[in-house]
Coordinates of C-alpha atoms in Angstrom, one line a residue:
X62 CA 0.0 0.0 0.0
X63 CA 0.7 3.3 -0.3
X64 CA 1.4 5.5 3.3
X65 CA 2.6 8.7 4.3
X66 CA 6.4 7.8 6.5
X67 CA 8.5 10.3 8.5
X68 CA 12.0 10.5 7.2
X69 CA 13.3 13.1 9.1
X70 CA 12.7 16.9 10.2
X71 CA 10.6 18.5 7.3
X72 CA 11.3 15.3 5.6
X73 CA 7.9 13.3 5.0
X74 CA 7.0 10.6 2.0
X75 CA 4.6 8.8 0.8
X76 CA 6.2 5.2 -0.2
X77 CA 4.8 1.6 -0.9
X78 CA 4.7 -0.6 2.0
X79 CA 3.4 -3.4 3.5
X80 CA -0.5 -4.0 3.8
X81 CA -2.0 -4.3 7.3
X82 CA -2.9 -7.5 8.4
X83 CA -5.1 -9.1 11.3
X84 CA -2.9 -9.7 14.3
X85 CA -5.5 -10.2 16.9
X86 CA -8.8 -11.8 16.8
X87 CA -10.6 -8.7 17.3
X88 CA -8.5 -6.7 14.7
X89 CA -10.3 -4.8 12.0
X90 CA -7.9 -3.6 8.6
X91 CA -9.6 0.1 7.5
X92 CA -9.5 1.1 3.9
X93 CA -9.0 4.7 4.4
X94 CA -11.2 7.0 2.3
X95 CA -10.3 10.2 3.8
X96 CA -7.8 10.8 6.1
X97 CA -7.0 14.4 7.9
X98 CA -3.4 16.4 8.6
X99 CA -3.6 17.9 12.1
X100 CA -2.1 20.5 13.3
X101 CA -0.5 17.8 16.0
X102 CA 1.3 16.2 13.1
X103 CA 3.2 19.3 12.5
X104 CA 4.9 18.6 16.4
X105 CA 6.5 15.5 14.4
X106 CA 7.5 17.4 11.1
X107 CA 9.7 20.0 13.1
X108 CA 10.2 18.7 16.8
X109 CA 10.0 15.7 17.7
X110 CA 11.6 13.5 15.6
X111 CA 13.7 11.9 18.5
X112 CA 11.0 9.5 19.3
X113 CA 10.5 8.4 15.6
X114 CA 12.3 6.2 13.4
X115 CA 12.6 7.0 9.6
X116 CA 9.8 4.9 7.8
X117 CA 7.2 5.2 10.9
X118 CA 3.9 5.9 9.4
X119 CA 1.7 9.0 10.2
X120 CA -2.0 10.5 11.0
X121 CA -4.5 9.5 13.2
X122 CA -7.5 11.1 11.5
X123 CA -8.9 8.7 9.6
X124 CA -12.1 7.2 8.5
X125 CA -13.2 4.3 5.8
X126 CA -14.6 0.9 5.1
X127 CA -14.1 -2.1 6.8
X128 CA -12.2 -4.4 4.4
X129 CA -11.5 -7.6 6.8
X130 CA -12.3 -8.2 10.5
X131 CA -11.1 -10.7 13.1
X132 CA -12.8 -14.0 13.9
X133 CA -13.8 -12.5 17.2
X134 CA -15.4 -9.1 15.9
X135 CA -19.5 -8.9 16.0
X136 CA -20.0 -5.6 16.0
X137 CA -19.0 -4.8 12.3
X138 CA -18.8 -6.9 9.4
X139 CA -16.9 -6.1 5.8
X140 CA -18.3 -2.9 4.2
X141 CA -19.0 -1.3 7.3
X142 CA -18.5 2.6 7.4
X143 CA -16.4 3.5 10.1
X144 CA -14.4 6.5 11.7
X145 CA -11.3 5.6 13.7
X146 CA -10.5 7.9 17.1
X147 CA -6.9 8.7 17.7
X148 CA -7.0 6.9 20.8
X149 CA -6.3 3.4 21.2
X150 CA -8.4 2.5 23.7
X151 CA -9.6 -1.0 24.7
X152 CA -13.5 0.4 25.9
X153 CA -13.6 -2.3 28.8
X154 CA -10.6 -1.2 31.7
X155 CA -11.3 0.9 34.4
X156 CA -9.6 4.6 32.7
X157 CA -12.3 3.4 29.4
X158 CA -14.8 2.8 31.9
X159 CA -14.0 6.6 34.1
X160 CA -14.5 7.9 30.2
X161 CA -11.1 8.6 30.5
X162 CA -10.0 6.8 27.0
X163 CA -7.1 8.5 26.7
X164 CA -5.9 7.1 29.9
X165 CA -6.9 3.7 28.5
X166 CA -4.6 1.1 31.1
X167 CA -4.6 -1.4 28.1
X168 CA -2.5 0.8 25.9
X169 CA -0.9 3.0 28.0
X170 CA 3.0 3.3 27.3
X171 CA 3.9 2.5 30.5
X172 CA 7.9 2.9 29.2
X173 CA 7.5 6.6 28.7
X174 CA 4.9 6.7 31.4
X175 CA 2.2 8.1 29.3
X176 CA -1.2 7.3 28.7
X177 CA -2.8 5.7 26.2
X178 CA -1.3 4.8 22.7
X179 CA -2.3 6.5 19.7
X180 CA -2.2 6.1 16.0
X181 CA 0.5 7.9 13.9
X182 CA 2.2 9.5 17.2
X183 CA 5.8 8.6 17.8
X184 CA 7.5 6.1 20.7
X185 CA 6.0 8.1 23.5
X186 CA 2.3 7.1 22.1
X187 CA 3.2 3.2 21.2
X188 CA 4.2 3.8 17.9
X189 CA 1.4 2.5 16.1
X190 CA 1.0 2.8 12.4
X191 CA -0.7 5.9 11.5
X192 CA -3.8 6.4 9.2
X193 CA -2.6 8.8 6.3
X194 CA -2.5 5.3 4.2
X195 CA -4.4 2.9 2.0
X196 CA -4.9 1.1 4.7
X197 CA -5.0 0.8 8.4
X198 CA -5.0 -2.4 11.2
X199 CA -7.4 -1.3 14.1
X200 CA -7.2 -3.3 17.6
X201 CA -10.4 -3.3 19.6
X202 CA -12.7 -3.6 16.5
X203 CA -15.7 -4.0 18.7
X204 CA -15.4 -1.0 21.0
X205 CA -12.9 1.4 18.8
X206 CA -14.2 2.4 15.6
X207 CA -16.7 4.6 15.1
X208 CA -20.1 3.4 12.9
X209 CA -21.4 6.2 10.6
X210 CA -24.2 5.6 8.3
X211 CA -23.6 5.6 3.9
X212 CA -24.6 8.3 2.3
X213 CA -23.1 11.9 3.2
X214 CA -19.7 12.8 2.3
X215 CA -16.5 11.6 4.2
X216 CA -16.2 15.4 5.2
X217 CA -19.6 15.3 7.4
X218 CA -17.6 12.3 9.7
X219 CA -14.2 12.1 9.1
X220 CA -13.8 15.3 12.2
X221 CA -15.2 12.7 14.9
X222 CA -11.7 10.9 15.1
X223 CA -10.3 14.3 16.7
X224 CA -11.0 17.7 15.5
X225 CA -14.8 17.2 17.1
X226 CA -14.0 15.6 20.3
X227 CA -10.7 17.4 20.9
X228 CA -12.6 21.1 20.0
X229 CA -15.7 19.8 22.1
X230 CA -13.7 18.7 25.2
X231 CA -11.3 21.9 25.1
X232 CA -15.5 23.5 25.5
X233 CA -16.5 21.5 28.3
X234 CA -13.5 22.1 30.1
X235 CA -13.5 25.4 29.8
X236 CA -16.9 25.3 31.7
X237 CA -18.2 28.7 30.3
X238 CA -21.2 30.3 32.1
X239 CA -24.6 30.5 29.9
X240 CA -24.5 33.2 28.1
X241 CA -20.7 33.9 29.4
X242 CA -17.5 34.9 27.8
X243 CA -14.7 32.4 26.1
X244 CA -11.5 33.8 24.4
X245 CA -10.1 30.9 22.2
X246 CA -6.1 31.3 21.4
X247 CA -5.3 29.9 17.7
X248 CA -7.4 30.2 15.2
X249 CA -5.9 26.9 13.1
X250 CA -8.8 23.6 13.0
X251 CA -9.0 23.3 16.9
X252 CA -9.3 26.5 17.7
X253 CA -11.6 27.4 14.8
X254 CA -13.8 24.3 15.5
X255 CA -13.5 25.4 19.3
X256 CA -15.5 29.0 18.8
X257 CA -18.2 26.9 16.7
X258 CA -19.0 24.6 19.4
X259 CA -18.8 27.4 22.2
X260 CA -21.1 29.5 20.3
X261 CA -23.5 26.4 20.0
X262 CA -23.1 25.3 23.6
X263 CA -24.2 29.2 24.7
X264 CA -21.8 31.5 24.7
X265 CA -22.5 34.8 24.8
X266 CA -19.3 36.6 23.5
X267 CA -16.3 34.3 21.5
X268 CA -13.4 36.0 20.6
X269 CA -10.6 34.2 18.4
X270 CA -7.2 35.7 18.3
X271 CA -4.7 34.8 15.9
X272 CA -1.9 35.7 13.5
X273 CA -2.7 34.6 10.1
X274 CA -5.5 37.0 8.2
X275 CA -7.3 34.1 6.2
X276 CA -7.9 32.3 9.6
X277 CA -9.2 35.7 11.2
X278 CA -11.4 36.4 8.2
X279 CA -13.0 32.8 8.7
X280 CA -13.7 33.5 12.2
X281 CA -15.3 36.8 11.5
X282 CA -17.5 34.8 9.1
X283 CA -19.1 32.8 11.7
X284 CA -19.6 35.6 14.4
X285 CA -16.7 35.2 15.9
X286 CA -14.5 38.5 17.7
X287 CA -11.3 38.1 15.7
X288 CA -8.7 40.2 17.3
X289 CA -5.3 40.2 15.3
X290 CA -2.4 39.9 17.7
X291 CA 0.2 41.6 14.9
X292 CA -2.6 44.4 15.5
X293 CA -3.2 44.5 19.0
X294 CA 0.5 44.0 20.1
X295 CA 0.6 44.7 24.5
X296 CA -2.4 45.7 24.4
X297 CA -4.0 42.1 23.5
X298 CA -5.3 42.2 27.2
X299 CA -6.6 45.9 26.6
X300 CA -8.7 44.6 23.7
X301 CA -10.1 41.4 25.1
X302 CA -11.3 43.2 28.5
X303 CA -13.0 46.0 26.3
X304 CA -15.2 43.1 25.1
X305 CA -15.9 41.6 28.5
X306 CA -17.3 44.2 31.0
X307 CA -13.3 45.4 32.3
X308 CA -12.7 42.0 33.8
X309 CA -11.5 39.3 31.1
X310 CA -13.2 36.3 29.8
X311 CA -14.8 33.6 31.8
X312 CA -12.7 30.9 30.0
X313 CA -9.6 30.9 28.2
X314 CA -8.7 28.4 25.4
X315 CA -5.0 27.5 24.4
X316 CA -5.5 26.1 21.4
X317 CA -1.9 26.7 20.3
X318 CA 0.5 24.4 22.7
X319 CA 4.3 23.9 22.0
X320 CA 5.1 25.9 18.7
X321 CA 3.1 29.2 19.5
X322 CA 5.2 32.3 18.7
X323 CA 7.2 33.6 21.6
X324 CA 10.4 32.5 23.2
X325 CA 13.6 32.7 21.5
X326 CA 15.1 30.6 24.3
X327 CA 12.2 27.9 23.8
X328 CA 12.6 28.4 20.5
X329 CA 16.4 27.6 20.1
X330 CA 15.9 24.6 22.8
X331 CA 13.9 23.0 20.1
X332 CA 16.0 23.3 17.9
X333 CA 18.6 22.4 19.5
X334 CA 16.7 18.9 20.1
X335 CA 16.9 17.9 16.1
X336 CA 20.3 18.7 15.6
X337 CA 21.4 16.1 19.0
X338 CA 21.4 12.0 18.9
X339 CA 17.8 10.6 18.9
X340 CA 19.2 9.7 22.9
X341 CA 20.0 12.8 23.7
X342 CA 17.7 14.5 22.3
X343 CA 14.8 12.4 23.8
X344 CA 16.6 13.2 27.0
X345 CA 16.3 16.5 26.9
X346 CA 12.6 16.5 25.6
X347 CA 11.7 14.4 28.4
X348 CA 13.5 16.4 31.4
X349 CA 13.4 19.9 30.0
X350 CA 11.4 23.0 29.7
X351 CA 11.4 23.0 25.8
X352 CA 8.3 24.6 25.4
X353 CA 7.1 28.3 23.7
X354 CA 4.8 29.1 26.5
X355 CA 3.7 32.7 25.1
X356 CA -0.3 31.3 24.5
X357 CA -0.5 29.4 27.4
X358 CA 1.4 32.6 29.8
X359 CA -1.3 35.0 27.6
X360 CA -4.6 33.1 28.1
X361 CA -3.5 33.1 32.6
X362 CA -3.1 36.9 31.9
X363 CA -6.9 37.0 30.0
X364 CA -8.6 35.5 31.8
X365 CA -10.8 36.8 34.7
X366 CA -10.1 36.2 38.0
X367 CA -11.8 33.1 39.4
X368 CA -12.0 31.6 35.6
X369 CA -10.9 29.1 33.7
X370 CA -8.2 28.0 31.4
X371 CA -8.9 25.1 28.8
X372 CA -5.5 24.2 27.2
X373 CA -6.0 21.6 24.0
X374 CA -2.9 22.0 22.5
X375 CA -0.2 19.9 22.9
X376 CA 3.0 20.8 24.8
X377 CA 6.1 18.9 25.4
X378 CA 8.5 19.7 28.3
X379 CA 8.5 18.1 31.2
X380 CA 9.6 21.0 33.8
X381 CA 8.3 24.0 31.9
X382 CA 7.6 27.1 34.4
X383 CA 4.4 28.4 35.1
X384 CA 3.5 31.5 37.1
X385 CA 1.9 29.8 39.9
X386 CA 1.7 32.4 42.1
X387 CA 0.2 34.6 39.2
X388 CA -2.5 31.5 38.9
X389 CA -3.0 31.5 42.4
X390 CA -3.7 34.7 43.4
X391 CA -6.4 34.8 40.5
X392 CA -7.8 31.7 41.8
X393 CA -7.5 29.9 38.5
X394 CA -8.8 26.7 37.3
X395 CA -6.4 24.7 34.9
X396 CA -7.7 21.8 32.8
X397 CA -6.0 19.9 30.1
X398 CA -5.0 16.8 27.9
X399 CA -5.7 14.8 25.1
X400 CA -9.1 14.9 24.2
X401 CA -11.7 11.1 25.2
X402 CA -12.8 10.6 21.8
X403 CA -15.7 7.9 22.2
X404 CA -16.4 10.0 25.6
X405 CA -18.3 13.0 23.3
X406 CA -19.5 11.1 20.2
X407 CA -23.0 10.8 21.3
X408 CA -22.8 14.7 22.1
X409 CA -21.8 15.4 18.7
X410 CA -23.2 13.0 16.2
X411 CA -26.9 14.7 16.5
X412 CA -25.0 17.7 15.3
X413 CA -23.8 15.7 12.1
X414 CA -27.5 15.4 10.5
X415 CA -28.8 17.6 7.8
X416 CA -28.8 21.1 9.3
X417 CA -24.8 21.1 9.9
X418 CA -24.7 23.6 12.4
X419 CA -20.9 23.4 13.2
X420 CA -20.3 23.8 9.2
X421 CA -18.3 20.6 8.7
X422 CA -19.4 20.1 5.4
X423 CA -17.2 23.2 4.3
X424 CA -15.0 22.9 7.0
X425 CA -11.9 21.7 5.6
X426 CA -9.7 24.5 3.2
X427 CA -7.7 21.7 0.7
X428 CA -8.7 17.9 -0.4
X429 CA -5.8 16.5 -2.1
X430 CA -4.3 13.1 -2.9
X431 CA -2.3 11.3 -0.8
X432 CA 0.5 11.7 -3.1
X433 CA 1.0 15.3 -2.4
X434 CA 0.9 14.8 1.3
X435 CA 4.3 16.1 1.5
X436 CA 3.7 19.3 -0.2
X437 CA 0.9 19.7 2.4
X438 CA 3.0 19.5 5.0
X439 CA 5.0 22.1 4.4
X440 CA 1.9 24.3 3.4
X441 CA 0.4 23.6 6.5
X442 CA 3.6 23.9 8.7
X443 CA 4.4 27.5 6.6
X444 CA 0.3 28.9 6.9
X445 CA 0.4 29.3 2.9
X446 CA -2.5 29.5 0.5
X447 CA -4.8 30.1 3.5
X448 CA -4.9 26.6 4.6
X449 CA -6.7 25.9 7.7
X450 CA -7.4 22.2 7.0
X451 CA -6.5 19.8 5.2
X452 CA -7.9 15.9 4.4
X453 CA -6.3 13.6 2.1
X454 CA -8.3 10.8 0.1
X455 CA -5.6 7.8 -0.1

């Protein structure tokens, strides 16, 4: 089959390689149909190639048709339509049972002491072949994948394997108020999807703030309060408070994580990290504070005291500083991590029916072939051609 392997930093291909094949008795193997690039995989393309080896396969936002299934699988035959979360989670152990399926204890990656594997995302995730392929072997293939029915485009599913859940769950963790105030940092697919579904959970006032005009523009579009930081500069804070009563935002969404602009010194460390030995560099990534923490340090300053701060995107350091005492003193609530896929699918699948309130049919700003996933890539990781989203078809 053809698949989309890491080769080194900025150095992604797609080659032929071996088919997927049942392992387990309750393996499915995927055709993939439509797969998506998130802006997650872009943490592999620059950073974090110390925990991959060249050939590992990439993606974990796919969706298809079930080609083959295990002798022990009842709960999907050949032909089934199915969208596979990023998770791998088992559905039966106690983390699955908490709804917690990124904590899944079957999976976890106990070696790195993280939580549950996932598809396409380096050593400290299981490494587990990704889904930006023909093909794809999914474990679990009673409890994982996600049944959709025939008939509407790929584009109206393919966002429940993470987009959805992880834009839904950054939402619900920011707990905002009926009628209340959110301020969403990053305007790329998350953070986008993230003022959609705060808007249609009740939120009074949404205000996106980004860099790049396109993804501004779209934001406006929807009724969104796009505030351009090039514009707004220092007085970012000044801005946001005019358009929440003096005080700052109920919530606060970091929807940026490790690469947001910011710290030269942050900057440089990860850098630094792809020029060292995978060893040493893993080393470092593991037991250093590697991270650009400028979105994260900006949405503790915006928010009101007594509020709360929702961060989605991904960071990587293990003893990055935070001002606590800043946090403290504003009595701060702090929640985080990768998003529970199958947790928020019956939230968000009524929302996937004809009236599309969450626009997913448009959604996505590029469809291209697999073959040009590399080009993408370096669109995506560069903010060119207005590119917001992106979903292959393999």
């Amino acid at each position: 089959m053809r698949a989309l392997t890491w080769q080194g930093k900025r150095d992604v291909r797609v080659d032929t390689v071996p088919d997927p094949v049942i392992r387990d008795d309750d393996d499915v193997i995927v055709r993939i149909t439509t797969t998506g690039l998130c802006g997650s995989d872009l943490h592999l393309y620059e950073v974090l190639g110390a925990f991959l080896d060249p050939g590992d396969i990439l993606g974990h936002e796919p969706m298809g048709v079930v080609e083959e299934a295990g002798p022990e699988v009842t709960a999907l035959r050949p032909g089934d339509r199915v969208v596979i979360p990023f998770n791998v989670s088992c559905g039966s152990c106690f983390m699955c049972d908490q709804g917690l399926q990124s904590q899944c204890e079957t999976t976890q990656v106990r070696e790195h002491g993280n939580g549950a594997s996932l598809f396409g995302y380096t050593k400290l995730y299981g490494q587990v072949p990704g889904g930006q392929a023909q093909y794809l072997r999914v474990p679990f293939g009673n409890s994982l994948p996600i049944a959709v029915p025939d008939g509407p485009p790929d584009d109206r599913f393919v966002y429940l394997s993470d987009v959805l859940p992880t834009a839904w769950q950054a939402v619900a963790y920011a707990a905002v108020p009926p009628g209340g105030s959110v301020a969403v940092l990053g305007l790329g697919p998350i953070g986008d999807m993230s003022c959609r579904i705060a808007a249609h959970r009740g939120a009074g006032t949404v205000i996106g703030v980004d860099l790049v005009p396109e993804r501004l523009e779209r934001a406006r579009r929807r009724g969104v309060h796009a505030l351009d930081l090039k514009d707004c500069g220092d007085d970012l804070s000044d801005a946001v408070r005019s358009l929440t009563g003096g005080r700052g935002p109920d919530a606060v969404i970091d929807a940026v994580g490790m690469e947001a602009h910011g710290s030269r010194v942050a900057a440089a460390a990860q850098g630094l990290t792809t020029l060292l030995p995978d060893a040493l560099a893993a080393a470092m990534m593991k037991r250093a504070g590697v991270d650009r923490l400028a979105a994260l340090h900006t949405a503790i300053d915006l928010v009101r005291r007594g509020g709360t701060v929702s961060v989605s995107g991904v960071y990587g350091g293990a003893v990055d500083p935070l001002p606590l005492l800043t946090m403290f003193d504003k009595q701060l609530q702090l929640r985080m991590g990768q998003a529970n896929v199958l947790r928020w699918v019956d939230d968000i699948l009524p929302l996937l029916g004809d009236g599309d309130p969450l626009g997913v049919d448009e959604f996505a700003t590029h469809r291209l072939p697999l073959e040009q996933a590399p080009d993408a890539y370096a669109m995506f990781q560069k903010k060119r051609d207005g590119v917001v989203k992106v979903l292959f078809a393999p």
